[in-house]
Amino acid sequence: ALFFLLTRRLAALADAARAFERGDLARRVAVHGGDEVGDLGRAFNAMAGAIASGMERLRESDRLRRELAENVSHDLRTPLASLRGHLETLRLKDGGLGPAERAGMLDVALRSADSLRRLVDGLMELARLEARQASPVRETFPLAELAQDIALKLSPAAEGLGVTIAVEASRDLPPVSADIGMMERAITNLLENALRPTPTGGSVRIA
């Protein structure tokens, strides 16, 4: 009877292991008693839980990578198309363009090239962070002042779009401990993404 009870529990454990191997990551074993077989069952359940959790994180990471690739591909197409279009126009109509028209097209092409550079720089930084080749360097600084500086830096671009930028911050806002360069890039990206779809006469507010 003891041999039957022992082998039955081991058979259940072996069956669960085979099911787990086939891809049933939700499979667990019922644990009874505090003997070695019970300890083995608990160890199997803990291992199965850790593996299932790791697989879920991998799936989520893969989904985010695909989403990032789609978004980046979409973002790259716009400045590339603009750059190519204006350069082709310059090549085809160079003789018939006045100085002002030529300068305007070159300005648009340069802005498109700058947009491409920012996208590529962002991708390279993301790759370095994921490869652990770049680590945040913490320092203490007032976040409101950083936001104000970024708003001033983007004010010419905002004025060109007919959009205003406003920073609203409490006077008693405490300082933060973070990587100031990474925070600056994050806020700059948020602001630039907010400026583009804002209609003329609108405003972007940082609170």
C-alpha angles and dihedrals in degrees: 000000000000090000090051093049092048095048092045091057092045091048090052090050092049091048091051090049091051091048090049090051090053090057104269094133092171093063115118135166128239109247121214129174133000100264128112094277090052090049089050091052092050091048090050092050091048092048092047091050092050092048093047091049091049092049091051091052090049091051091049091048090050091050091050091048091053091047091049091049091051093048094046092047089052093047093048095051095062100057091037092054091046093048093048093045095052094043091051090049090051091051096046100040102027094122094051098046123098122224093260093050092047092049091048093052092047090051091053091047091051092050090051090050090050090051090052091049092052091050093049092046089052092051092049091050091048090051091050092049093049090048090050089240092125124046128189113259107213124216133158117250141147108267093202092059091050090051090049092051091050091048090053091048091053095041095096091053091046092049089051088057093044091245129130127217121211129186117203116186134158115248091229094051105138122233119261132226110226146110101290094202093053092045090051092052092047094051092042091053091049092050095046090049089050095048097054099063096035110108123234110282092027129116140222117216128199111198 
